[in-house]
mmCIF file of C-alpha atoms in Angstrom:
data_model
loop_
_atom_site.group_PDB
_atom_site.id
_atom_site.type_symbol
_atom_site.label_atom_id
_atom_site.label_comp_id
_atom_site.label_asym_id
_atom_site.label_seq_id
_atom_site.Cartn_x
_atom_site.Cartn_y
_atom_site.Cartn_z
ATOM 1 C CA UNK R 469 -3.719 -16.680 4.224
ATOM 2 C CA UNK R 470 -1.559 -14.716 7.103
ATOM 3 C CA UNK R 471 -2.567 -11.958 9.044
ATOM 4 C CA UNK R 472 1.134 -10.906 9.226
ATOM 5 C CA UNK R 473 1.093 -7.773 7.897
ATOM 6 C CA UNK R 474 -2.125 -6.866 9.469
ATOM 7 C CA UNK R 475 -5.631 -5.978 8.483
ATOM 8 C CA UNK R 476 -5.749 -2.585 5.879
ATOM 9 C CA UNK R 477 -8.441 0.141 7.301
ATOM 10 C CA UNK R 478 -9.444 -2.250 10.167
ATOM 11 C CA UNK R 479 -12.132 0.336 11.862
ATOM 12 C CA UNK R 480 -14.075 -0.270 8.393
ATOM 13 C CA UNK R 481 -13.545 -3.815 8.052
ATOM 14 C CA UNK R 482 -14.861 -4.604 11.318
ATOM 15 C CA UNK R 483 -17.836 -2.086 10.918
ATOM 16 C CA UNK R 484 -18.717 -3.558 7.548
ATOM 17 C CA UNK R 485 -18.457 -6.922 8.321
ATOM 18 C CA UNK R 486 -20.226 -6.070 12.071
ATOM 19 C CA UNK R 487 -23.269 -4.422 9.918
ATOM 20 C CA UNK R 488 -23.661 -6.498 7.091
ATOM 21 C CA UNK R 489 -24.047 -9.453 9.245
ATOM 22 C CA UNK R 490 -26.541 -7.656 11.692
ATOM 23 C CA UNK R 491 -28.720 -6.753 8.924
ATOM 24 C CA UNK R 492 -28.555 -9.994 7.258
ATOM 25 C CA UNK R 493 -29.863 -11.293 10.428
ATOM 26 C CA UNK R 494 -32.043 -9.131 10.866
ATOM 27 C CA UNK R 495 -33.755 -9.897 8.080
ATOM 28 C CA UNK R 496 -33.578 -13.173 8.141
ATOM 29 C CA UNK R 497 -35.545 -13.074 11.407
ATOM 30 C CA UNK R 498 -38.780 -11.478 9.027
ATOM 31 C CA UNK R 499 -38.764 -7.799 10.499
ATOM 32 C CA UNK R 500 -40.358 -5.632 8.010
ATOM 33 C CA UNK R 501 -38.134 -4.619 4.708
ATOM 34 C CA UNK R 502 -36.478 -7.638 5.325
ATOM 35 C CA UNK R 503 -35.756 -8.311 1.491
ATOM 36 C CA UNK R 504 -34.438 -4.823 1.005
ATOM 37 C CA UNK R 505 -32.325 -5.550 3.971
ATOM 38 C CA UNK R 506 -31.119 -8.837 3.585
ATOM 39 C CA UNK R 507 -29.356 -7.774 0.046
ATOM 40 C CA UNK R 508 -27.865 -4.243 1.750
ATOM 41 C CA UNK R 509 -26.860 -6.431 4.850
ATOM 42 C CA UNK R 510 -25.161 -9.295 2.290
ATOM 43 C CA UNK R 511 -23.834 -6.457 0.201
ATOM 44 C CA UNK R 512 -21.865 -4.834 3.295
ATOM 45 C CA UNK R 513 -20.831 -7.961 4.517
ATOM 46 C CA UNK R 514 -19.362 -9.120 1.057
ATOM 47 C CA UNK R 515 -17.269 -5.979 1.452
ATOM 48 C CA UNK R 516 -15.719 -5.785 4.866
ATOM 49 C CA UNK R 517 -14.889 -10.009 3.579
ATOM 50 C CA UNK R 518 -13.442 -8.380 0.327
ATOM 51 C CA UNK R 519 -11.574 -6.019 2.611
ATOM 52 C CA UNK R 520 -10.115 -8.915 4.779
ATOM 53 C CA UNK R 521 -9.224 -11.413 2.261
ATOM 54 C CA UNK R 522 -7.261 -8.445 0.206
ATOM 55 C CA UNK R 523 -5.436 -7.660 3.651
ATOM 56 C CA UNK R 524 -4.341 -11.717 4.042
ATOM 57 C CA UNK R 525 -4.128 -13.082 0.801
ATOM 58 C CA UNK R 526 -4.169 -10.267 -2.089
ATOM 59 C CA UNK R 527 -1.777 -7.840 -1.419
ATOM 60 C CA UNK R 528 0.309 -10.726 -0.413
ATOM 61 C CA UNK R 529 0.541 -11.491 -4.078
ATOM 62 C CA UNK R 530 -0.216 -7.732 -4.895
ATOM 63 C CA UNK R 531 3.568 -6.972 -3.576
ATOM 64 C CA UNK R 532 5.136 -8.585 -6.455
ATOM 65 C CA UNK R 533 3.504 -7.172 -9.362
ATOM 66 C CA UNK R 534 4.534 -3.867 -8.015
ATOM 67 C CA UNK R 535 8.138 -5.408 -7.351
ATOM 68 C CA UNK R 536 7.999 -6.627 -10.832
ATOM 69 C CA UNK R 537 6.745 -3.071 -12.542
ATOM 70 C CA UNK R 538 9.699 -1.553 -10.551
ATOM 71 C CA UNK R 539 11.507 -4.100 -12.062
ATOM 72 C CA UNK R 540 14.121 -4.256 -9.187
ATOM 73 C CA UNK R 541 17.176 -6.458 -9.172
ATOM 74 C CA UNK R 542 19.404 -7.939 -6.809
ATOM 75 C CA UNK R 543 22.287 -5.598 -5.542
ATOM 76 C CA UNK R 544 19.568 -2.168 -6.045
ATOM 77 C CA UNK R 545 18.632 0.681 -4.057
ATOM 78 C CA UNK R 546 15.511 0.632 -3.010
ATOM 79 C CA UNK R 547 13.220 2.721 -0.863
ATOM 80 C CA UNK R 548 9.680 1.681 0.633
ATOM 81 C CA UNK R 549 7.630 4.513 1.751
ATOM 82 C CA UNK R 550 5.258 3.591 3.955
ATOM 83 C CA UNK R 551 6.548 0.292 4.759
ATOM 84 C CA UNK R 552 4.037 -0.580 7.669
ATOM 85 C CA UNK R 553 4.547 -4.120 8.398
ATOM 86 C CA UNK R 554 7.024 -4.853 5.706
ATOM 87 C CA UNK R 555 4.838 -6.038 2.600
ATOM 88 C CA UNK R 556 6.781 -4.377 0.293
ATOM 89 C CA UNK R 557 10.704 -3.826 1.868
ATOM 90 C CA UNK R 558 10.847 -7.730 2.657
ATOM 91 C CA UNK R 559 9.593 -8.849 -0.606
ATOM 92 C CA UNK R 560 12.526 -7.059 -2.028
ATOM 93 C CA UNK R 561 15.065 -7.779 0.296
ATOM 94 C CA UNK R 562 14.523 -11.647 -0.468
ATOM 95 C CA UNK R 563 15.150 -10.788 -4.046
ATOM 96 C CA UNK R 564 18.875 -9.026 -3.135
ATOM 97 C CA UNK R 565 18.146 -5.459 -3.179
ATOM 98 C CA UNK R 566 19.699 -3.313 -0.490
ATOM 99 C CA UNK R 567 16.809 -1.819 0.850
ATOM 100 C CA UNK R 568 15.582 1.168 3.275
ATOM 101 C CA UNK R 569 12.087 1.302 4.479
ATOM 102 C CA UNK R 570 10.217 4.503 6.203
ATOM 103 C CA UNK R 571 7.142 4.996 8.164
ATOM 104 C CA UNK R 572 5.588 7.009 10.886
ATOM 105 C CA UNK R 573 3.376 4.136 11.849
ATOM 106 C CA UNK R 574 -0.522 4.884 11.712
ATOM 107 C CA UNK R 575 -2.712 1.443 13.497
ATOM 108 C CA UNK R 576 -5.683 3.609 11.918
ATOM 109 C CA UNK R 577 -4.169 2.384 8.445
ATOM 110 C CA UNK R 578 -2.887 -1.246 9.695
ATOM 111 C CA UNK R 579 -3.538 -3.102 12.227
ATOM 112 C CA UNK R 580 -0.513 -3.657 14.717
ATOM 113 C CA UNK R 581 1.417 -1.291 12.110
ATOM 114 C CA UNK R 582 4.991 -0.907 14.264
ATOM 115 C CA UNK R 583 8.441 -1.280 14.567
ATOM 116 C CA UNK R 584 8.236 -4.592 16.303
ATOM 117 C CA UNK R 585 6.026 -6.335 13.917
ATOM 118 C CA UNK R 586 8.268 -4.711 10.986
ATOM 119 C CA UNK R 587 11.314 -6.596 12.380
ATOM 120 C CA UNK R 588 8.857 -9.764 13.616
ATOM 121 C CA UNK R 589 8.302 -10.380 9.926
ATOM 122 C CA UNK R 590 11.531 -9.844 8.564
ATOM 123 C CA UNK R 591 12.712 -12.923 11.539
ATOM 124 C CA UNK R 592 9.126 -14.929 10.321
ATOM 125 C CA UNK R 593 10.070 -14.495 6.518
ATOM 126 C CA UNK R 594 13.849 -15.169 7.443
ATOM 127 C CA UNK R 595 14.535 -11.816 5.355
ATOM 128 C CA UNK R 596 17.938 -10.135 5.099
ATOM 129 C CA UNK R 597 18.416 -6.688 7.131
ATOM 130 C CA UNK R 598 16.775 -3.625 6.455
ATOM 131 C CA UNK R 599 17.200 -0.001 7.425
ATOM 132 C CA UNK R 600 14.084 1.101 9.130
ATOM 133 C CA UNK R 601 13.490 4.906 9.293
ATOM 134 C CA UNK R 602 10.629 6.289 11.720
ATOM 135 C CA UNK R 603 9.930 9.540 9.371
ATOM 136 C CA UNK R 604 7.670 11.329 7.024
ATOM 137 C CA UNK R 605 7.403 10.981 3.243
ATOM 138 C CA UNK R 606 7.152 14.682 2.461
ATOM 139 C CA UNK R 607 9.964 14.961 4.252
ATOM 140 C CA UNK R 608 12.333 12.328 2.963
ATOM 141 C CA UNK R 609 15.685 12.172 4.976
ATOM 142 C CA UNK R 610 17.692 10.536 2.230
ATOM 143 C CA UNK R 611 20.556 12.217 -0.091
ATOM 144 C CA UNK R 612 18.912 12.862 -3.868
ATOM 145 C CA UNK R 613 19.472 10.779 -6.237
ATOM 146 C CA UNK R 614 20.328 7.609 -3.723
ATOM 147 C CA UNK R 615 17.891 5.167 -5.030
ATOM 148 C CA UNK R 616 17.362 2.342 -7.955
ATOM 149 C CA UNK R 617 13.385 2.414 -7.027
ATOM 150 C CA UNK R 618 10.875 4.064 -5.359
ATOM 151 C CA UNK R 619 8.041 2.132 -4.289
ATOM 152 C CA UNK R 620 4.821 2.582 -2.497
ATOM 153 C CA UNK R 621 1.222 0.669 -1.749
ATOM 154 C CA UNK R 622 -1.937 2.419 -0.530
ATOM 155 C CA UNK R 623 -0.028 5.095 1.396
ATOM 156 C CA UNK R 624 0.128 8.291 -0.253
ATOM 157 C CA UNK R 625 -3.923 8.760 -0.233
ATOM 158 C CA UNK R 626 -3.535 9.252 2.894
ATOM 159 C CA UNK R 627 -1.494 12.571 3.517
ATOM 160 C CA UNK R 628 -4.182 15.422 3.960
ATOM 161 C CA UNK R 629 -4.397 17.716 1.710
ATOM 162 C CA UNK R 630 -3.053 18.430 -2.309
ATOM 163 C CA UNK R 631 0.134 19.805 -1.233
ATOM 164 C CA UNK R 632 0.755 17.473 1.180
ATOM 165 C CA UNK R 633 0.906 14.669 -1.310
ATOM 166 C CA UNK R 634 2.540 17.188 -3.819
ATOM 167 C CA UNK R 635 5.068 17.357 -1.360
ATOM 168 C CA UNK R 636 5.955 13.642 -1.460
ATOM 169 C CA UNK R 637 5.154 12.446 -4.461
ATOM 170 C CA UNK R 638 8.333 15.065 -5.533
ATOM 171 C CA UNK R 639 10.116 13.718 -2.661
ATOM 172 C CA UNK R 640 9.994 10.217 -3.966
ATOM 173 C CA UNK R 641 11.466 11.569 -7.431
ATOM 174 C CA UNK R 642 13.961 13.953 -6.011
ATOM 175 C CA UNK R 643 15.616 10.818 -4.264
ATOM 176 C CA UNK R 644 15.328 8.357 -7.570
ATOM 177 C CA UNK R 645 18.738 8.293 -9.518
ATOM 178 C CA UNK R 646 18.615 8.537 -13.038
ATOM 179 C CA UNK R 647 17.351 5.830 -15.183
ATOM 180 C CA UNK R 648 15.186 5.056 -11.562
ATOM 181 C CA UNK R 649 11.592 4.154 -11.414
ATOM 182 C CA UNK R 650 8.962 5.382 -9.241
ATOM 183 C CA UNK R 651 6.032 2.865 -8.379
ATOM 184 C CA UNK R 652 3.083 4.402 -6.537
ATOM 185 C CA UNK R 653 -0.281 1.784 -6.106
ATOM 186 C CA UNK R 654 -3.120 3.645 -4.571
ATOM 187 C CA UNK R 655 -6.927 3.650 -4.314
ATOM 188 C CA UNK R 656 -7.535 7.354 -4.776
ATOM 189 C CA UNK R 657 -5.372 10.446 -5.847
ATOM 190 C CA UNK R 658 -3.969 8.544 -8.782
ATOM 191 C CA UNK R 659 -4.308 11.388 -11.289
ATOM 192 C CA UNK R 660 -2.692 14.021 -8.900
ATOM 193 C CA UNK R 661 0.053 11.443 -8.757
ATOM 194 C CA UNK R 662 0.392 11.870 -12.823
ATOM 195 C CA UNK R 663 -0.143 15.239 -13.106
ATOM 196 C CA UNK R 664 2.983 16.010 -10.779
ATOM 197 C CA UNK R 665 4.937 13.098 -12.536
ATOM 198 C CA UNK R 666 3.949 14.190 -16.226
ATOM 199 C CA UNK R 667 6.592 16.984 -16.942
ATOM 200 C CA UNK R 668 9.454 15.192 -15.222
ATOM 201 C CA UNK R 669 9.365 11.826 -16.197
ATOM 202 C CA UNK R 670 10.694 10.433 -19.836
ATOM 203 C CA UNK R 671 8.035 7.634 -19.591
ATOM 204 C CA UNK R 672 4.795 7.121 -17.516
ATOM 205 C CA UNK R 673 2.977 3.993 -17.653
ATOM 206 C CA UNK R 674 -0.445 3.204 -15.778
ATOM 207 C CA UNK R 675 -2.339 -0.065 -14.668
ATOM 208 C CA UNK R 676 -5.873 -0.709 -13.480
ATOM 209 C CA UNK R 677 -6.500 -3.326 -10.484
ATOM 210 C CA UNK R 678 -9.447 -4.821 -9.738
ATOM 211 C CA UNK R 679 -8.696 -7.333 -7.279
ATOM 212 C CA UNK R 680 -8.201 -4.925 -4.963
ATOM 213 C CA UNK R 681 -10.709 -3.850 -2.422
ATOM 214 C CA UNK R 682 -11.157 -0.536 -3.632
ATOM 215 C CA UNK R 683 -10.028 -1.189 -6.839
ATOM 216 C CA UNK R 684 -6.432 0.642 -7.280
ATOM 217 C CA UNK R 685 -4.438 1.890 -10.020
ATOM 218 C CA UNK R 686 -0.109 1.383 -10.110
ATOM 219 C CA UNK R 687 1.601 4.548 -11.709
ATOM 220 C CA UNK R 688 5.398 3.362 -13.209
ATOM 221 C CA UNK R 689 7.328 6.593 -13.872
ATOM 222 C CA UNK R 690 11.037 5.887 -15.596
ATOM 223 C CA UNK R 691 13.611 9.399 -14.984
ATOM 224 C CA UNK R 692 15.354 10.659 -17.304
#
């Protein structure tokens, strides 16, 4: 269990976690409706605990099945969007790929999400260098066709708005060389994701998580 790359969504962790247990208590303590709100208190507090384990020991694991579907090997290209804290960018730098990670750094989305604790990790995890990019994923500063693989976790469900995520999702492909993959793991969105990917991609291949907290779906598309 670490808490290095911080807590996903902490504002709801802490409020389900906070709730669950006061309602528990609550009715523990014999108020009226106190079976009805033991079970919604337990409920709520099982969550925001679902939440927190996935933030320090799932997606800890989680970051190499989506390494793996990218199927990334040493001496790549590859390109992390949304890199917060590193999950993803350090994982593959320790298995030899060259890689370049972007952000713009949201602590509504991760806890401590920065530049320092990027760079903290990559000393903790004794990781080779990485190019770190403050910058926007519908606006991708990169050259097209630069990268081996495109990869992604729980980030793209968050840009407001259809075209928004339109806008990066072709992004991600426009800087994907040929015979590149594009991995995208998210909690909601998933079928926007493969309706943009659908005409441009010479394979598409989908898989269903549910040790995730929400449960989360990993879209593989292969370019021509």
């Amino acid at each position: 269990m670490t808490l290095r790359y911080g807590i996903d969504a902490p504002f709801w962790v802490g409020t389900l976690i906070t709730v669950g247990f006061v309602f528990s208590l609550i009715s523990l303590m014999g108020l009226p409706h106190s079976i009805g709100g033991l079970f919604f208190g337990l409920f709520l507090l099982c969550m925001g605990l679902w939440m927190f384990f996935y933030s320090t020991v799932i997606k800890i694991k989680h970051r190499y099945v989506i390494l793996q579907l990218a199927e990334v090997r040493a001496g790549e290209e590859v390109l992390d969007v949304g890199t917060g804290r590193g999950l993803l960018a350090i994982a593959a730098a320790k298995l030899g790929c060259n890689v370049t990670a972007i952000d713009h750094w949201s602590q509504w989305d991760i806890s401590g999400n920065g530049r320092e604790a990027f760079f903290k990790n990559i000393e903790i995890e004794n990781a080779p260098p990485i190019e770190l990019i403050d910058g926007d994923a519908r606006e991708l500063p990169f050259a097209d066709e630069r990268f081996d693989a495109v990869v992604s976790n729980f980030v793209i469900h968050n840009i407001k708005g259809a075209k928004g995520r339109e806008q990066a999702v072709r992004e991600m492909w426009r800087v994907l060389r040929p015979n590149g993959r594009l991995v995208i793991s998210d909690m909601q969105r998933v079928s926007e994701y493969i309706e943009i990917l659908t005409p441009l991609a010479s394979r598409i291949e989908t898989k269903k998580v549910f040790y995730t907290f929400p449960f989360s779906q990993i879209v593989v598309a292969y370019k021509k």
